[in-house]
PDB file of C-alpha atoms in Angstrom:
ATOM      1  CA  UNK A1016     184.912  50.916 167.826  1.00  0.00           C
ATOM      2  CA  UNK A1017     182.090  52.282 165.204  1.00  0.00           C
ATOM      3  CA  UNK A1018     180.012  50.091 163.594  1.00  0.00           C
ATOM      4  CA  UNK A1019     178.645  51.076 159.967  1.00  0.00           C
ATOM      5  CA  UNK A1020     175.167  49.434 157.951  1.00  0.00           C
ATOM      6  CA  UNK A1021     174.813  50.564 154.767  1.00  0.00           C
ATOM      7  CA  UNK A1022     171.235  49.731 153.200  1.00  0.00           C
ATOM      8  CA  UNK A1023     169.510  50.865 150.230  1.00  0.00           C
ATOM      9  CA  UNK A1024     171.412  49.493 147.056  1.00  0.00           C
ATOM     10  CA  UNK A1025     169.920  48.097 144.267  1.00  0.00           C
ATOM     11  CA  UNK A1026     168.903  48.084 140.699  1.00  0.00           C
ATOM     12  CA  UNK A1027     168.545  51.073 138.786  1.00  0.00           C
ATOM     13  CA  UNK A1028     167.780  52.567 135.201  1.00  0.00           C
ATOM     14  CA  UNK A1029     169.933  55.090 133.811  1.00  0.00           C
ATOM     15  CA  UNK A1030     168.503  58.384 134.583  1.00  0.00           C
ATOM     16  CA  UNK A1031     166.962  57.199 137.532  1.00  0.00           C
ATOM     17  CA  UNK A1032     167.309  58.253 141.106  1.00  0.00           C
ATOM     18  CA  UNK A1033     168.207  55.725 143.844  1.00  0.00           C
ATOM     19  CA  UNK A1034     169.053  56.393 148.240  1.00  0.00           C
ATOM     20  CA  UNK A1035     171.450  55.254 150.447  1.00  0.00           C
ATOM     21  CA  UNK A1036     171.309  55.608 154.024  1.00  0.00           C
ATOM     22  CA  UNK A1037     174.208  54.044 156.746  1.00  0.00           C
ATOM     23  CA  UNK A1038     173.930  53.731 160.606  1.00  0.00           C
ATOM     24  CA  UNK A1039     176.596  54.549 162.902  1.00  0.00           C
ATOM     25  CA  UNK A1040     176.615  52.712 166.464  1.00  0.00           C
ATOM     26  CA  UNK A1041     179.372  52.424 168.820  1.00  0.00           C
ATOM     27  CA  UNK A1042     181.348  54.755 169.824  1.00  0.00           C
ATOM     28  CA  UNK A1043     179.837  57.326 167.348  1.00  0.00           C
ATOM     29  CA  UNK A1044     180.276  60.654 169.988  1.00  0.00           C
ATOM     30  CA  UNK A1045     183.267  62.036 168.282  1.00  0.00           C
ATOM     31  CA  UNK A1046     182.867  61.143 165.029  1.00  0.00           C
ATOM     32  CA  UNK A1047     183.764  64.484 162.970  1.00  0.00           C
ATOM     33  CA  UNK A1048     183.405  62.792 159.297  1.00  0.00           C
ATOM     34  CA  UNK A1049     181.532  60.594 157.521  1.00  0.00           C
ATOM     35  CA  UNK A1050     180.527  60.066 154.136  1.00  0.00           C
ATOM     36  CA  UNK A1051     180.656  57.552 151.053  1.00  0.00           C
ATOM     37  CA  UNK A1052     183.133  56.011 148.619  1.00  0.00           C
ATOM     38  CA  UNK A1053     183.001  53.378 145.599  1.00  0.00           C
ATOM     39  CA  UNK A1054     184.757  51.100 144.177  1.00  0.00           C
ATOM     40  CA  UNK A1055     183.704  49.727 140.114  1.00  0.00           C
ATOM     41  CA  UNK A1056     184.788  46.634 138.897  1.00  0.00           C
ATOM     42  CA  UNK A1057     188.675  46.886 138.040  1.00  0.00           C
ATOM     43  CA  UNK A1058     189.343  50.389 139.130  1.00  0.00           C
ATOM     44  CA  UNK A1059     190.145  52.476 142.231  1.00  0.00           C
ATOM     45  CA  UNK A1060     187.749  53.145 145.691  1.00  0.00           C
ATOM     46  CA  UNK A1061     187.023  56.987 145.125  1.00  0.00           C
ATOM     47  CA  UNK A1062     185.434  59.303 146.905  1.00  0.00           C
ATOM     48  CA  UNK A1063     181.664  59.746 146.612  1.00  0.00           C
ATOM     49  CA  UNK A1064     180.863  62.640 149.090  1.00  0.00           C
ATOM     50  CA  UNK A1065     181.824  63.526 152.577  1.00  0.00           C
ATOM     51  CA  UNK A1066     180.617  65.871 155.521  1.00  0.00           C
ATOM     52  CA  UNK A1067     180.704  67.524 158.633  1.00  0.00           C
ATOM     53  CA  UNK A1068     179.910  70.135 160.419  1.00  0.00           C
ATOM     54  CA  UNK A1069     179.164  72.681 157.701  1.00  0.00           C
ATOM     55  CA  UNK A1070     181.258  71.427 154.924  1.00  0.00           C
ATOM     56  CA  UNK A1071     180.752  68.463 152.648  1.00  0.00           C
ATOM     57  CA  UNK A1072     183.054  67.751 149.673  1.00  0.00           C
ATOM     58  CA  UNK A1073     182.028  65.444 146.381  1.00  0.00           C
ATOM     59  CA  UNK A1074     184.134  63.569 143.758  1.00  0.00           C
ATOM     60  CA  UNK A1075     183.705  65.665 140.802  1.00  0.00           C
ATOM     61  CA  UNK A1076     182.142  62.726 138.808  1.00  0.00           C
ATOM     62  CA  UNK A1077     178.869  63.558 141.244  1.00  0.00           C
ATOM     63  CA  UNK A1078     178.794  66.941 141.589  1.00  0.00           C
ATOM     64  CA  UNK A1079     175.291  68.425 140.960  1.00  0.00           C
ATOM     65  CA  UNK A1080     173.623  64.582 140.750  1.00  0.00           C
ATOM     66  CA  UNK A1081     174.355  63.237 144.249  1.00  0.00           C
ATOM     67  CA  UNK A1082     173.409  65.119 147.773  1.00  0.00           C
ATOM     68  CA  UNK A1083     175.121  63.652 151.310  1.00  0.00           C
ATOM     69  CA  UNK A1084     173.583  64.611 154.116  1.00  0.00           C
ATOM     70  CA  UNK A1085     173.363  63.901 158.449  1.00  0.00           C
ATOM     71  CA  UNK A1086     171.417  63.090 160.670  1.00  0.00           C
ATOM     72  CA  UNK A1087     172.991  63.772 164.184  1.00  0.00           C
ATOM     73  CA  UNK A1088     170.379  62.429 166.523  1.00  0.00           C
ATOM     74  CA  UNK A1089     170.120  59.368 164.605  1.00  0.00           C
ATOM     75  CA  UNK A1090     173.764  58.728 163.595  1.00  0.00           C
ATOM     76  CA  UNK A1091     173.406  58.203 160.332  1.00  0.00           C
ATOM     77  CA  UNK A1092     174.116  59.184 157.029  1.00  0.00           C
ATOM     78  CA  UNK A1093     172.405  59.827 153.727  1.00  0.00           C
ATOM     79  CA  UNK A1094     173.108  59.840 149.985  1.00  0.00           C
ATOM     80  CA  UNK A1095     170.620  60.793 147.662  1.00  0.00           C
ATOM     81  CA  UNK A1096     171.833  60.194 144.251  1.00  0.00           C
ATOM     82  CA  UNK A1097     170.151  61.268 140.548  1.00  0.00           C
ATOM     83  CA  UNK A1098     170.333  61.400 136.922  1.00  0.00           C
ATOM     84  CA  UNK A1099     172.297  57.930 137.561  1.00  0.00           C
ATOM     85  CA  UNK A1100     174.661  57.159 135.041  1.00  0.00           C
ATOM     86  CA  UNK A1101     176.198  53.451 134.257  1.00  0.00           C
ATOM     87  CA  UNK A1102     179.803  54.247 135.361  1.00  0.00           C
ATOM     88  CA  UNK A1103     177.973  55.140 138.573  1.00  0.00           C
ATOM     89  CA  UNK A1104     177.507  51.246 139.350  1.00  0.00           C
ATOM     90  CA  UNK A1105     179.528  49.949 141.645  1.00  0.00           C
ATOM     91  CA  UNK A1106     180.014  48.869 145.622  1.00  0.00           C
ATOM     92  CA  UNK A1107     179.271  52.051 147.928  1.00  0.00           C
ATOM     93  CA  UNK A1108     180.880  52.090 151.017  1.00  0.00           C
ATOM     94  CA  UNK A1109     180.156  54.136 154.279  1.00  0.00           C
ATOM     95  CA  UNK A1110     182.842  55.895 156.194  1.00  0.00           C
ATOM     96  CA  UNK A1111     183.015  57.685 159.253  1.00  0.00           C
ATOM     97  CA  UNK A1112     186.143  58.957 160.975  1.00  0.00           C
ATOM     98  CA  UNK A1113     187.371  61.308 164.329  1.00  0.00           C
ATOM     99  CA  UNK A1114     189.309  63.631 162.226  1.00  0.00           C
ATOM    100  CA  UNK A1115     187.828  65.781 159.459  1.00  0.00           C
ATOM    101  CA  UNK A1116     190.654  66.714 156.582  1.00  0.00           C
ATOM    102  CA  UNK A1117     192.389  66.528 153.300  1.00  0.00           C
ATOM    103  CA  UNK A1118     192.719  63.362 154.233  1.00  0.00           C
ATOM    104  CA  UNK A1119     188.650  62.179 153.565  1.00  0.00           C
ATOM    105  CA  UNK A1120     189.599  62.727 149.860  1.00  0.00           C
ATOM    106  CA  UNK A1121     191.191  59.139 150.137  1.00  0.00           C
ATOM    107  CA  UNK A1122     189.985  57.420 153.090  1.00  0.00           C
ATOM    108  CA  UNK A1123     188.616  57.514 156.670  1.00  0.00           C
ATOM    109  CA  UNK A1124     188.859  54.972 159.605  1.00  0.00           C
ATOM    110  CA  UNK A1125     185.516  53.276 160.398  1.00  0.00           C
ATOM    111  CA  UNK A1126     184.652  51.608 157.003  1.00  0.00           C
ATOM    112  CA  UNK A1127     180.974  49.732 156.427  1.00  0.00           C
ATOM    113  CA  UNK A1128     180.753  46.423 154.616  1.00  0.00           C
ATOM    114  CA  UNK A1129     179.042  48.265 151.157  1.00  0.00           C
ATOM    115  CA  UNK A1130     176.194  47.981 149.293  1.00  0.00           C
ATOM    116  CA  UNK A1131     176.049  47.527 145.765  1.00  0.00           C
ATOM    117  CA  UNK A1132     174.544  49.618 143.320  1.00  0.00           C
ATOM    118  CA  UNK A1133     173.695  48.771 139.764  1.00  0.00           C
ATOM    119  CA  UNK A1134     172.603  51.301 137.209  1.00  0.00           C
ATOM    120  CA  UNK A1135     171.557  50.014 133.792  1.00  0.00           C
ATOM    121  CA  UNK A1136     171.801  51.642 130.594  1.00  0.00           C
TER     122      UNK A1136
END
């Protein structure tokens, strides 16, 4: 089993810049993915950013504002977003999986309890 914390939500003005940062523990040797997804009030989880071993992918809503990024030897990831927006508010949840593919668009395995970010306008 892999065990996610997310911390580093929070309140935000529009514009602003705001990190996120999630822990892996466990069984965390073969994890291939991991990245972020949100969920806003009413609508869909979607997919924030993912990576691996020399690829990442974004949503297209975050391309150019939002960076993801690993850190190996501490088994964790990052997400350094900018220029927020309001429609970025919502619950951010960290992911992690064995398997990196098409499949990270939608959803990995390991899921973290999320951490909500607000962005005001």
């Amino acid at each position: 089993q892999v065990q996610l914390v997310e911390s580093g939500g929070g309140l935000v003005q529009a514009g602003g810049s705001l990190g996120l940062s999630c822990a892996a523990s466990g069984s965390v040797l073969n994890l291939k993915a991991m990245g972020w997804y949100r969920q806003a009030p009413g609508k869909q989880r979607e997919l924030v950013a993912a990576i691996t071993s020399g690829n990442s992918v974004y949503g297209d809503s975050v391309k150019g504002r939002f960076t993801v990024s690993r850190d190996n030897a501490k088994n964790t990831v990052y997400l350094e977003m900018s220029r927020l927006k309001p429609e970025d508010t919502g619950v951010y949840y960290c992911a992690a999986d064995t398997i990196w593919g098409p499949h990270v668009e939608e959803a990995m395995h390991y899921w973290g309890k999320g951490t909500l970010v607000t962005v005001s306008s």
